[in-house]
Tab-separated table of C-alpha atoms and ligand atoms in Angstrom:
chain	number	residue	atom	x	y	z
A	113	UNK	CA	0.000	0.000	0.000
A	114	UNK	CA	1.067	3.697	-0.696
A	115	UNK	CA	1.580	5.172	2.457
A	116	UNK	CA	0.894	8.671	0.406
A	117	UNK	CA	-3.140	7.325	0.810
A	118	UNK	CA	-2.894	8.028	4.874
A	119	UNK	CA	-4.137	11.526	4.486
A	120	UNK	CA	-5.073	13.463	0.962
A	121	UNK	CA	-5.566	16.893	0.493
A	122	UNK	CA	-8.842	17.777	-1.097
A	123	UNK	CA	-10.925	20.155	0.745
A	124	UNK	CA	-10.294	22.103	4.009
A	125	UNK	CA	-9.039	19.042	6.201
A	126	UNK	CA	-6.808	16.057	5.519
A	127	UNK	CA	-9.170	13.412	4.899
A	128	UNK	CA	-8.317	9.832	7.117
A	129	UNK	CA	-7.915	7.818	3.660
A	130	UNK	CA	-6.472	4.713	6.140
A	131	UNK	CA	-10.302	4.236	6.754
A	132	UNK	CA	-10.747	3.577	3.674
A	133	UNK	CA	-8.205	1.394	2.667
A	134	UNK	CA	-8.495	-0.855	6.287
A	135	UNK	CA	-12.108	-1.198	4.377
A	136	UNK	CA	-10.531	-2.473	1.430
A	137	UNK	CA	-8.280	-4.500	3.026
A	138	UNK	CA	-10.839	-6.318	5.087
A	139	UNK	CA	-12.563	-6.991	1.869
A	140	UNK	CA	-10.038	-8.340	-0.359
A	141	UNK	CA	-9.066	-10.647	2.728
A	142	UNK	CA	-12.756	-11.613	3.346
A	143	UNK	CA	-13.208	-12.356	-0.336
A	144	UNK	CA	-10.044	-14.397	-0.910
A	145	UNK	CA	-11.401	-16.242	2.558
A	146	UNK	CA	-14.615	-17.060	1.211
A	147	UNK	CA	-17.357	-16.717	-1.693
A	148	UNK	CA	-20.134	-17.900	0.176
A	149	UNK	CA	-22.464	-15.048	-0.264
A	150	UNK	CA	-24.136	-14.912	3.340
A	151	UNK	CA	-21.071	-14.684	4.672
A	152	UNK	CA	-19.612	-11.644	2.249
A	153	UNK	CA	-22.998	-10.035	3.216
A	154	UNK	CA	-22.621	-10.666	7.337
A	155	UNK	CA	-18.892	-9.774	7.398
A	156	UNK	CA	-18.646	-7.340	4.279
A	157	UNK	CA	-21.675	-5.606	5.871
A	158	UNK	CA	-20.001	-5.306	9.573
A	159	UNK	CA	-17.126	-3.562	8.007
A	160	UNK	CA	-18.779	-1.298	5.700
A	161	UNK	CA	-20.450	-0.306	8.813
A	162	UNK	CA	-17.458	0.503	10.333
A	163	UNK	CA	-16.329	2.461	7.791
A	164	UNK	CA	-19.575	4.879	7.461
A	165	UNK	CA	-19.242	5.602	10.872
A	166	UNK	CA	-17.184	8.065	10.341
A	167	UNK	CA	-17.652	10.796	7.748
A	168	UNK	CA	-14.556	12.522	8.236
A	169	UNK	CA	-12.657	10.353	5.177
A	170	UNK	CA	-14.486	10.806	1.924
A	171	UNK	CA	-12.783	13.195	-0.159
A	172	UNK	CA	-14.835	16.494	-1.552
A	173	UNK	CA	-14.499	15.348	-5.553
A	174	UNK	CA	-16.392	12.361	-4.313
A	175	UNK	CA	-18.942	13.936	-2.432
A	176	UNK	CA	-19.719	16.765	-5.080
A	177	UNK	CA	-24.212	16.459	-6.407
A	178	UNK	CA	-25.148	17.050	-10.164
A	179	UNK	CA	-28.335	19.216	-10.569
A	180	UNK	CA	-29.383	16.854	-12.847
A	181	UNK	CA	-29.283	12.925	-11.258
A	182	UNK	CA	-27.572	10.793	-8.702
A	183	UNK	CA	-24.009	10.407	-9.495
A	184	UNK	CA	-21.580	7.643	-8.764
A	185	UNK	CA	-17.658	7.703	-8.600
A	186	UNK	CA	-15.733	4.807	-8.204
A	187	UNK	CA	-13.446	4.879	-4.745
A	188	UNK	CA	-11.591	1.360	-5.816
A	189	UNK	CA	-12.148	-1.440	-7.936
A	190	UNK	CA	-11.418	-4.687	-6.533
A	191	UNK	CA	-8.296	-7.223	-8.320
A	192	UNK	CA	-9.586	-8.362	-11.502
A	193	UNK	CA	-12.800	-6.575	-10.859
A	194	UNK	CA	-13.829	-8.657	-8.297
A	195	UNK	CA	-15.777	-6.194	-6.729
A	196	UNK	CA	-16.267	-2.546	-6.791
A	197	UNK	CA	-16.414	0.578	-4.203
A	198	UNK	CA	-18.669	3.717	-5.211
A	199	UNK	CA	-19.208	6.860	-3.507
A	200	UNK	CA	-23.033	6.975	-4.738
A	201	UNK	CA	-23.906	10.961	-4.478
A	202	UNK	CA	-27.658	12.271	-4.324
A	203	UNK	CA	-28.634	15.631	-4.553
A	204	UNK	CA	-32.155	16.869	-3.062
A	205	UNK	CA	-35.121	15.251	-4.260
A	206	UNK	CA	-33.062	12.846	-6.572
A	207	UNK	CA	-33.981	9.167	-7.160
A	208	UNK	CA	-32.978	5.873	-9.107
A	209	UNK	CA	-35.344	4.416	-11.024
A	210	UNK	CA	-36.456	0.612	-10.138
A	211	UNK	CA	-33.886	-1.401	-11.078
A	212	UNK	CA	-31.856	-4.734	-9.884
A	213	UNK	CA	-28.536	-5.543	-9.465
A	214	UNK	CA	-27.701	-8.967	-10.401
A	215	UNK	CA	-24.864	-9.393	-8.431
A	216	UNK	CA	-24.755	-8.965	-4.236
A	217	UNK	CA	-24.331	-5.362	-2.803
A	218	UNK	CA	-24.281	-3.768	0.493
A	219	UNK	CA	-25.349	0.078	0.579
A	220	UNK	CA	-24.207	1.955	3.717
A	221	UNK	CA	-25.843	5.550	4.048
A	222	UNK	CA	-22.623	7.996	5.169
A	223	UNK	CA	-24.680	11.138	5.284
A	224	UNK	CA	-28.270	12.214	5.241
A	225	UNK	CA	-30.835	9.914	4.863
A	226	UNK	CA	-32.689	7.578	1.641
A	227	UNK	CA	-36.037	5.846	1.307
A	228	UNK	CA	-35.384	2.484	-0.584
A	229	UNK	CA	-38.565	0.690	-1.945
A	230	UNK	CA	-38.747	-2.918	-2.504
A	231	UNK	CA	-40.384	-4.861	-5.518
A	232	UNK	CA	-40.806	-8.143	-6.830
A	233	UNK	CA	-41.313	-8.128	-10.373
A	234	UNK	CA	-44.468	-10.464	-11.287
A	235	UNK	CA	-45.738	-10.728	-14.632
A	236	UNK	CA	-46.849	-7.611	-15.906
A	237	UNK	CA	-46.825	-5.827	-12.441
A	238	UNK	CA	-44.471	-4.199	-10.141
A	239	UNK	CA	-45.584	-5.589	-6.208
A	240	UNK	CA	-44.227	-3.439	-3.624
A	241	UNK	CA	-42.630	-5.432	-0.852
A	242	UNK	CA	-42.109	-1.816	1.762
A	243	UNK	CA	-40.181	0.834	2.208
A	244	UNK	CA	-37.797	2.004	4.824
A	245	UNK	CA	-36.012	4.900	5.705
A	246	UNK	CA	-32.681	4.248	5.802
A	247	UNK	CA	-30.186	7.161	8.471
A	248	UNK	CA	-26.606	7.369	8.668
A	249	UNK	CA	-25.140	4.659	9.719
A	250	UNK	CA	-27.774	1.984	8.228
A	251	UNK	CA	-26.243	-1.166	6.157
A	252	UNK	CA	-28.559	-2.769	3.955
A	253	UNK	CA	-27.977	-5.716	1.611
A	254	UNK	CA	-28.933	-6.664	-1.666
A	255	UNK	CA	-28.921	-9.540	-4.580
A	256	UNK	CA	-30.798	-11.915	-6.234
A	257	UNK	CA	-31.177	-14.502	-3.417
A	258	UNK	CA	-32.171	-11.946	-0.428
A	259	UNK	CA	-34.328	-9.124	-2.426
A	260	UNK	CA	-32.052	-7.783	-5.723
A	261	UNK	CA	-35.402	-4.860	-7.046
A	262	UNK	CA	-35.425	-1.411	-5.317
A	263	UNK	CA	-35.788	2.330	-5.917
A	264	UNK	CA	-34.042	4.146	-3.879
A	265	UNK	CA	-34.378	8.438	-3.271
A	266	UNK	CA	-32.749	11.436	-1.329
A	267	UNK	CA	-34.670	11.399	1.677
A	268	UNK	CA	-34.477	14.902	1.463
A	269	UNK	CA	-35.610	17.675	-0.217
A	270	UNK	CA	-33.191	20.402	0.792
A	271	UNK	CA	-29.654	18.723	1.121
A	272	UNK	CA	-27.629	16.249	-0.559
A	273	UNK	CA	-27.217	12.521	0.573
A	274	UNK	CA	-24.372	9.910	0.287
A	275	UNK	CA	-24.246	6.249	0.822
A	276	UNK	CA	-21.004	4.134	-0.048
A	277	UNK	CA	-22.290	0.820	-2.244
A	278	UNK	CA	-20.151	-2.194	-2.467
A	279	UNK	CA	-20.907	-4.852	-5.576
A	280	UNK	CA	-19.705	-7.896	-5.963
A	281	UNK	CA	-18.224	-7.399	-9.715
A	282	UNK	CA	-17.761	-4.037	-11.282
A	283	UNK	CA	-20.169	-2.576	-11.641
A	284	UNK	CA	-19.829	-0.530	-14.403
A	285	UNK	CA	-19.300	-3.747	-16.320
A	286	UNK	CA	-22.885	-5.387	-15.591
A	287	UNK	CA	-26.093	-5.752	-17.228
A	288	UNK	CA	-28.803	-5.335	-15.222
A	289	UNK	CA	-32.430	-3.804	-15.603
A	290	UNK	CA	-34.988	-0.941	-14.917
A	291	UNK	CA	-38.742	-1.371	-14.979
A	292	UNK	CA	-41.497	0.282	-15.649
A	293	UNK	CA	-44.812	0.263	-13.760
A	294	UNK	CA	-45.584	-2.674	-15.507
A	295	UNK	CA	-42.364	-4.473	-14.767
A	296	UNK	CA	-40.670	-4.477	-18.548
A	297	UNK	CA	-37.558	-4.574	-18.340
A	298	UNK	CA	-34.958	-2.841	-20.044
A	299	UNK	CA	-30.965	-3.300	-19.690
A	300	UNK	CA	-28.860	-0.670	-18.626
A	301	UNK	CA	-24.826	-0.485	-17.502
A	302	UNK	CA	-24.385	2.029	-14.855
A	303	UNK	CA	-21.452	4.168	-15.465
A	304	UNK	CA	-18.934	6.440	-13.478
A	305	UNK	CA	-18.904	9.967	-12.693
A	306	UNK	CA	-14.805	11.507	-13.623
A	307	UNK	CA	-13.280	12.124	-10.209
A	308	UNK	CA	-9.557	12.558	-9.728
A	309	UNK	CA	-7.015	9.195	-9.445
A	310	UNK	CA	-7.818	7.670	-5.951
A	311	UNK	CA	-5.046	5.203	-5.908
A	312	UNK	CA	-4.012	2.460	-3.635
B	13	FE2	FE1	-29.628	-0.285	-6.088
């Protein structure tokens, strides 16, 4: 590791970088352990939650809304794309659209607050499975076997909110789907907002 990670300038403050990569490191050790996917989800989920309890570490380009949508910037992509990091950024008001995943996730809010709404796609239907508010702090997982269909929105109308999403493949390198009311699908690849070099 690059010891020049421990602390980066960008913003007022040094930012406490080492928080980030102990988070990677956990991972990459967890996912060389094991690729049971309960087990990524219990123990990937315990660390991301350690890692959101601070919000002292995230650097400002990766914290910066659009006017326009959500963005996402890539903090580190796992060896061989094993899994990905993102920084997922939502200005007030802003919301996905229904969509899956197709691989496992954990999303850990970092600041402010989101409503995520789950589905189940049925034929020619969208059935809502609930809705919960999700604060600081929260860890919630995702993928095909424990609930992979959600919408997810700024739970606020007047400031911005970030949560830190973990896949289990790059992201930006997977089909996966939106729906519409009536559950059609359509495939879309999620891509990444530019953001200076964050290198490990
Ligand atoms: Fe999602």
């Amino acid at each position: 590791m690059d010891p020049s990670i421990d602390t980066l300038t960008d913003g007022p403050a040094e930012r406490p970088l080492h928080r980030l990569r102990d988070f990677v490191d956990t991972l990459d050790a967890l996912i060389a352990r094991t690729d049971d996917e309960a087990i990524l989800l219990t123990e990937g989920g315990r660390a991301l939650a350690g890692l959101i309890a601070h919000d002292d570490w995230l650097p400002d380009s990766y914290a910066k809304p659009d006017p326009e949508r959500y963005r996402q910037y890539l903090l580190h992509r796992g060896s061989a794309g094993g899994y990905s990091v993102v920084s997922f950024v939502w200005g007030p008001g802003q919301n996905t659209p229904v969509h899956d995943h197709t691989v496992w996730g954990l999303v850990g809010v970092l600041r402010g607050a989101e409503i995520a709404e789950r589905y189940a796609v049925g034929p020619g239907r969208l059935d809502p499975l609930g809705s919960e508010r999700l604060e600081a702090g929260a860890v919630v997982a995702v993928s095909p076997r424990v609930g992979d269909v959600h919408r997810v929105r700024n739970a606020f109308q007047d400031r911005v909110s970030i949560s830190i999403h973990v896949y289990g493949a790059d992201i930006s390198a997977v089909p996966r789907h939106i729906f519409d009311e009536s559950g059609r699908p359509k495939e879309f690849i999620s891509g990444y907002a530019d953001a200076p070099a964050l290198s490990f």
